[in-house]
Amino acid sequence: MPEIRRLPSALVNRIAAGEVVERPAAALKELVENAIDAGARRITVTLADGGLERIEVVDDGCGMAPEGMALALERHATSKLPDSLIGPDGAIELVTTLGFRGEALPSIASVARLTIESREDGASEGWRKVIDHGALLADEPAALPHGTRVRVEQLFAKVPARRKFLRTARSEYAACLDVVRRLAMARPDIAFTLETVGAAGKRTVLSLQAGEELATRVARIIAHELKDNSVAIELVRDTPHGVMRLTGVAGLPTYNRGVADHQYLFVNGRPVKDRLLVGAVRGAYADMLARDRHAVLALFLDLPPQDVDVNVHPAKTEVRFRDSAGVRGFIVSGLRQALGTGDRRSAQGPDRGAMARWVSEPIAPEASVSPALSSIFSGRDWNAPQQRLGEARNDWNAPLAQPQGRAEEAVPVAEEARAYPLGIARGQVANTYIVAESADGLVLVDQHAAHERLVLERLRAAGAGEANRRSQALLVPDVVELDEVDCDRLEDAAQGLARYGLVIERFGPSAMLVRAIPAALPKADGGALLRDLADDIAKHGKQDDSGALLLAERLELVLATMACHGSVRAGRTLSVAEMNALLREMEATPRSGQCNHGRPTWVKLSMEDVEKLFGRH
């Protein structure tokens, strides 16, 4: 039998490093989190070659004494767990600092050259330690201001098996930038600076001031236009252990991206990439975005530490909630409430590329001037009273066919009408787009997209969603064989599924009996539906209201399809009264700024933009 023996400490540290420090971005995350936990008000990060050659983090936090630095380089030594959380009566889940395991610095020092310099506030001098892949090279005084400076060089230089799996410098830099962005977003009270060093010299990538408002910090990090194309999130709910709070910034559905990389999620100040939270965001935007588009947002969930376990992943990027379904429902309802309550905005303004394609100053050849126009203007006495256009029409006897436009006589705009956000209808283009004049610009409305949203909201208000959930009993119940674990999940969610018209019951250890399906899904394959629902529950958890997110989404899709077929189609001629009625209903309907697929229903061209087109600015 092979002999059991202890592993050398150097190898133990390298194994631990494999869990904590998989790439430069992981090392950077640990160092910046240490700086935040040290109470820093300013953090400066410098990267060379995307972090492959050098990572440097400088902070103005509390600093460390020489003996503290020595302990910090030992495994499982930390200052972040108070005595009350240690011991048989301790509750480690109550920890509130970003780091607490005491593995980061010794793990990094075992696979890189680590230089750490620190000085406590009030100390006469600082101290420096240099460790090269686990070997102590220097332990001496150092001159520096109070705070800590940590430099990591030549990561995995002596571990070629790990080094060869690192990506290019550009890819590693992108990962490091993402880490700094997320941590800076979580702490707008701290100033962050990110610099890169290369052949062209030093370049400042990020420079964020301390004390910024959350919306301002988020917009500066993600995109400046997000501030004008988002809604604020502020929701509070009581829990058995305290209060759960959701804050942040959620982009309008019309302001979306092709990938989900612009979704920033935080739990108790920690940046996380949690499947439950991602699923909640997807559910909240389910009927407002096309399936290949993704919302842009930053959400901050704060809840009592007793309700969340942050110690389920070595890098603490995943969490586990005591009441996962409750958290998911809280996020979905909070987002939908913010996006739907009183907000009818679309993405602000037309696309810049479309604006650039406007043609200015089209000049026709002199010979092409029509006789009709010549007859109007030739020989006119411009000092005489001007002839009304309607009278001038009697003189038009052009030999060529003249374009005729559909128009109705303009009526004076009532004073109260000037307050209409979408203005007064002035005409229709291509029997598809309504042209309206508002107090501050020109509004273009996609009549089909707008009416599609209005019909969907009417169906919901009229209870069509409830009608779609009604059951259609099967003449012969369908027996569906599944894994026992999937049967357990479905049985536990049966009550919620029944509310949506799907009636099932257990039929032995590894089978379910389908007795009725939602009336809106008459051709659904019971077996395929149950397998998909079981997978959905395994991924997102049981939903108390619907049993599973997937079933609610499918029924919402039915409503959206009904709305699409029942809406005004593109190509239909509308009267001015019909156009104005559509505009007024849009102003009174939640989420009318985007259609059911996430596209804008209207855009506005400000008077300033109109004047720019004519060179009047």
CSV table of C-alpha atoms in Angstrom, one decimal, residues 120-351:
chain,number,residue,atom,x,y,z
A,120,GLU,CA,1.6,52.1,9.5
A,121,ASP,CA,0.2,55.6,10.0
A,122,GLY,CA,2.4,57.2,12.6
A,123,ALA,CA,5.4,54.8,12.2
A,124,SER,CA,8.8,56.4,11.7
A,125,GLU,CA,9.7,54.1,8.8
A,126,GLY,CA,8.2,51.4,6.6
A,127,TRP,CA,9.3,47.8,5.9
A,128,ARG,CA,10.0,45.8,2.8
A,129,LYS,CA,9.9,42.0,2.1
A,130,VAL,CA,10.9,40.3,-1.2
A,131,ILE,CA,9.9,36.7,-1.8
A,132,ASP,CA,10.8,35.0,-5.1
A,133,HIS,CA,8.6,31.9,-5.7
A,134,GLY,CA,8.6,31.1,-2.0
A,135,ALA,CA,12.2,32.1,-1.2
A,136,LEU,CA,12.8,35.1,1.1
A,137,LEU,CA,15.3,37.5,-0.6
A,138,ALA,CA,15.0,40.7,1.4
A,139,ASP,CA,13.7,41.7,4.8
A,140,GLU,CA,14.6,45.4,5.5
A,141,PRO,CA,13.5,48.9,6.2
A,142,ALA,CA,12.0,51.0,3.4
A,143,ALA,CA,11.1,54.6,2.9
A,144,LEU,CA,7.5,55.2,1.8
A,145,PRO,CA,4.4,57.2,2.8
A,146,HIS,CA,1.9,55.5,5.1
A,147,GLY,CA,0.0,52.7,3.3
A,148,THR,CA,1.0,49.6,1.4
A,149,ARG,CA,2.7,49.0,-2.0
A,150,VAL,CA,2.6,45.4,-3.4
A,151,ARG,CA,4.4,44.4,-6.6
A,152,VAL,CA,4.0,41.1,-8.3
A,153,GLU,CA,6.5,40.3,-11.1
A,154,GLN,CA,7.2,37.3,-13.4
A,155,LEU,CA,4.0,35.4,-12.5
A,156,PHE,CA,4.5,31.6,-13.0
A,157,ALA,CA,8.0,32.3,-14.4
A,158,LYS,CA,9.2,29.1,-12.6
A,159,VAL,CA,6.0,27.2,-13.1
A,160,PRO,CA,6.1,26.7,-16.9
A,161,ALA,CA,3.2,24.2,-16.8
A,162,ARG,CA,1.0,27.1,-15.6
A,163,ARG,CA,2.6,29.9,-17.6
A,164,LYS,CA,1.9,28.3,-21.0
A,165,PHE,CA,-1.8,28.2,-20.3
A,166,LEU,CA,-2.0,32.0,-19.8
A,167,ARG,CA,-3.5,34.0,-22.7
A,168,THR,CA,-2.0,36.9,-24.7
A,169,ALA,CA,-1.1,40.1,-22.9
A,170,ARG,CA,-4.1,41.8,-24.5
A,171,SER,CA,-6.5,39.2,-23.2
A,172,GLU,CA,-4.9,39.2,-19.7
A,173,TYR,CA,-5.1,43.0,-19.7
A,174,ALA,CA,-8.8,42.9,-20.6
A,175,ALA,CA,-9.5,40.6,-17.6
A,176,CYS,CA,-7.5,42.9,-15.3
A,177,LEU,CA,-9.4,45.9,-16.5
A,178,ASP,CA,-12.7,44.1,-15.8
A,179,VAL,CA,-11.6,43.4,-12.2
A,180,VAL,CA,-10.7,47.0,-11.5
A,181,ARG,CA,-14.0,48.2,-13.1
A,182,ARG,CA,-16.1,46.0,-11.0
A,183,LEU,CA,-14.3,46.8,-7.7
A,184,ALA,CA,-14.4,50.5,-8.5
A,185,MET,CA,-18.1,50.3,-9.3
A,186,ALA,CA,-18.8,48.7,-5.9
A,187,ARG,CA,-16.9,51.5,-4.0
A,188,PRO,CA,-17.6,54.9,-5.4
A,189,ASP,CA,-16.3,56.3,-2.1
A,190,ILE,CA,-12.7,55.3,-3.1
A,191,ALA,CA,-10.6,56.9,-5.8
A,192,PHE,CA,-9.2,54.5,-8.4
A,193,THR,CA,-6.4,54.9,-10.9
A,194,LEU,CA,-5.4,52.3,-13.5
A,195,GLU,CA,-2.2,52.8,-15.5
A,196,THR,CA,-0.4,50.7,-18.0
A,197,VAL,CA,3.3,50.7,-18.8
A,198,GLY,CA,4.6,49.7,-22.2
A,199,ALA,CA,7.1,50.7,-25.0
A,200,ALA,CA,5.1,53.9,-25.6
A,201,GLY,CA,5.4,54.9,-21.9
A,202,LYS,CA,2.9,55.2,-19.1
A,203,ARG,CA,-0.8,55.6,-20.0
A,204,THR,CA,-3.7,56.3,-17.6
A,205,VAL,CA,-6.7,54.1,-18.5
A,206,LEU,CA,-9.0,55.0,-15.5
A,207,SER,CA,-9.0,58.0,-13.2
A,208,LEU,CA,-12.0,57.9,-10.9
A,209,GLN,CA,-12.5,60.4,-8.1
A,210,ALA,CA,-13.7,59.5,-4.6
A,211,GLY,CA,-17.2,60.4,-3.5
A,212,GLU,CA,-19.0,60.1,-6.8
A,213,GLU,CA,-22.7,59.4,-7.0
A,214,LEU,CA,-23.4,55.7,-7.8
A,215,ALA,CA,-25.1,56.5,-11.1
A,216,THR,CA,-22.2,58.8,-12.1
A,217,ARG,CA,-19.6,56.2,-11.2
A,218,VAL,CA,-21.4,53.4,-13.1
A,219,ALA,CA,-21.9,55.6,-16.2
A,220,ARG,CA,-18.2,56.6,-16.2
A,221,ILE,CA,-17.2,52.9,-16.1
A,222,ILE,CA,-19.7,51.4,-18.5
A,223,ALA,CA,-20.7,54.2,-20.9
A,224,HIS,CA,-21.5,57.9,-20.6
A,225,GLU,CA,-24.8,57.5,-22.4
A,226,LEU,CA,-26.0,55.0,-19.9
A,227,LYS,CA,-26.9,57.8,-17.5
A,228,ASP,CA,-29.5,59.2,-19.9
A,229,ASN,CA,-30.8,55.7,-20.9
A,230,SER,CA,-31.4,54.1,-17.6
A,231,VAL,CA,-33.6,54.0,-14.5
A,232,ALA,CA,-32.6,54.1,-10.9
A,233,ILE,CA,-33.3,51.0,-8.8
A,234,GLU,CA,-34.3,51.4,-5.1
A,235,LEU,CA,-36.2,48.6,-3.4
A,236,VAL,CA,-36.3,47.3,0.2
A,237,ARG,CA,-37.9,44.1,1.6
A,238,ASP,CA,-37.8,42.7,5.2
A,239,THR,CA,-36.2,39.4,5.9
A,240,PRO,CA,-36.2,37.2,9.0
A,241,HIS,CA,-32.7,38.6,9.8
A,242,GLY,CA,-33.0,42.2,8.8
A,243,VAL,CA,-33.5,44.1,5.5
A,244,MET,CA,-32.8,43.1,1.9
A,245,ARG,CA,-32.1,46.1,-0.4
A,246,LEU,CA,-31.7,46.3,-4.1
A,247,THR,CA,-30.1,49.4,-5.6
A,248,GLY,CA,-28.3,50.3,-8.8
A,249,VAL,CA,-28.8,51.4,-12.4
A,250,ALA,CA,-30.7,49.4,-15.0
A,251,GLY,CA,-30.5,50.3,-18.7
A,252,LEU,CA,-33.7,50.8,-20.7
A,253,PRO,CA,-34.5,47.7,-22.8
A,254,THR,CA,-33.8,49.7,-26.0
A,255,TYR,CA,-30.3,50.4,-24.7
A,256,ASN,CA,-28.9,46.8,-25.0
A,257,ARG,CA,-25.8,44.9,-26.1
A,258,GLY,CA,-25.1,41.7,-28.0
A,259,VAL,CA,-23.3,40.0,-25.1
A,260,ALA,CA,-23.9,39.9,-21.4
A,261,ASP,CA,-20.5,41.3,-20.4
A,262,HIS,CA,-22.0,44.6,-19.5
A,263,GLN,CA,-24.0,43.3,-16.6
A,264,TYR,CA,-22.4,44.1,-13.2
A,265,LEU,CA,-23.8,42.2,-10.2
A,266,PHE,CA,-22.8,42.7,-6.6
A,267,VAL,CA,-23.8,41.0,-3.3
A,268,ASN,CA,-22.9,42.9,-0.1
A,269,GLY,CA,-20.3,44.8,-2.0
A,270,ARG,CA,-18.7,41.8,-3.7
A,271,PRO,CA,-18.6,41.5,-7.5
A,272,VAL,CA,-20.1,38.2,-8.3
A,273,LYS,CA,-21.0,36.2,-11.5
A,274,ASP,CA,-23.8,34.2,-10.0
A,275,ARG,CA,-26.2,32.1,-12.2
A,276,LEU,CA,-29.2,32.8,-10.1
A,277,LEU,CA,-28.7,36.6,-10.4
A,278,VAL,CA,-28.1,36.4,-14.1
A,279,GLY,CA,-31.2,34.3,-14.5
A,280,ALA,CA,-33.2,36.9,-12.5
A,281,VAL,CA,-32.0,39.6,-14.9
A,282,ARG,CA,-33.0,37.6,-17.9
A,283,GLY,CA,-36.5,36.9,-16.4
A,284,ALA,CA,-37.0,40.6,-15.6
A,285,TYR,CA,-36.3,41.7,-19.2
A,286,ALA,CA,-38.0,38.6,-20.7
A,287,ASP,CA,-40.7,40.3,-22.7
A,288,MET,CA,-38.7,43.5,-23.4
A,289,LEU,CA,-35.6,42.2,-25.2
A,290,ALA,CA,-35.0,40.0,-28.2
A,291,ARG,CA,-33.4,36.6,-27.2
A,292,ASP,CA,-30.0,37.5,-28.7
A,293,ARG,CA,-29.8,40.9,-26.9
A,294,HIS,CA,-28.7,41.6,-23.3
A,295,ALA,CA,-29.5,44.3,-20.8
A,296,VAL,CA,-26.9,46.7,-19.5
A,297,LEU,CA,-27.0,47.3,-15.8
A,298,ALA,CA,-25.3,47.4,-12.4
A,299,LEU,CA,-27.2,45.9,-9.5
A,300,PHE,CA,-26.2,46.0,-5.9
A,301,LEU,CA,-27.9,43.5,-3.6
A,302,ASP,CA,-27.4,44.0,0.1
A,303,LEU,CA,-28.8,41.5,2.6
A,304,PRO,CA,-28.0,40.3,6.1
A,305,PRO,CA,-24.9,38.0,6.2
A,306,GLN,CA,-27.0,35.2,7.7
A,307,ASP,CA,-28.9,35.0,4.5
A,308,VAL,CA,-26.0,34.5,2.1
A,309,ASP,CA,-22.9,32.2,2.1
A,310,VAL,CA,-19.9,33.9,0.4
A,311,ASN,CA,-17.5,31.0,1.2
A,312,VAL,CA,-18.6,28.5,-1.5
A,313,HIS,CA,-15.9,29.4,-4.1
A,314,PRO,CA,-12.2,30.0,-3.5
A,315,ALA,CA,-12.3,33.3,-5.5
A,316,LYS,CA,-15.6,34.2,-3.8
A,317,THR,CA,-17.2,35.0,-7.2
A,318,GLU,CA,-20.2,32.7,-6.5
A,319,VAL,CA,-22.6,32.9,-3.5
A,320,ARG,CA,-25.3,30.8,-2.1
A,321,PHE,CA,-28.6,32.3,-0.8
A,322,ARG,CA,-30.6,30.9,2.1
A,323,ASP,CA,-33.8,31.8,0.2
A,324,SER,CA,-32.8,31.7,-3.5
A,325,ALA,CA,-36.3,31.8,-4.9
A,326,GLY,CA,-37.1,34.8,-2.7
A,327,VAL,CA,-34.0,36.6,-3.8
A,328,ARG,CA,-34.7,35.9,-7.4
A,329,GLY,CA,-38.3,37.1,-7.2
A,330,PHE,CA,-37.2,40.2,-5.3
A,331,ILE,CA,-34.8,41.1,-8.2
A,332,VAL,CA,-37.3,40.3,-10.9
A,333,SER,CA,-40.1,42.4,-9.3
A,334,GLY,CA,-37.7,45.2,-8.5
A,335,LEU,CA,-36.4,45.5,-12.0
A,336,ARG,CA,-39.8,45.2,-13.7
A,337,GLN,CA,-41.3,47.8,-11.3
A,338,ALA,CA,-38.5,50.3,-12.1
A,339,LEU,CA,-38.7,49.7,-15.8
A,340,GLY,CA,-42.5,49.8,-15.9
A,341,THR,CA,-43.7,52.3,-13.4
A,342,GLY,CA,-44.3,55.5,-15.1
A,343,ASP,CA,-41.3,55.1,-17.5
A,344,ARG,CA,-42.2,55.4,-21.2
A,345,ARG,CA,-38.8,56.4,-22.4
A,346,SER,CA,-37.0,55.1,-25.4
A,347,ALA,CA,-33.3,55.2,-26.0
A,348,GLN,CA,-32.6,58.9,-26.2
A,349,GLY,CA,-32.1,60.3,-29.7
A,350,PRO,CA,-31.4,58.7,-33.1
A,351,ASP,CA,-28.4,56.7,-33.9
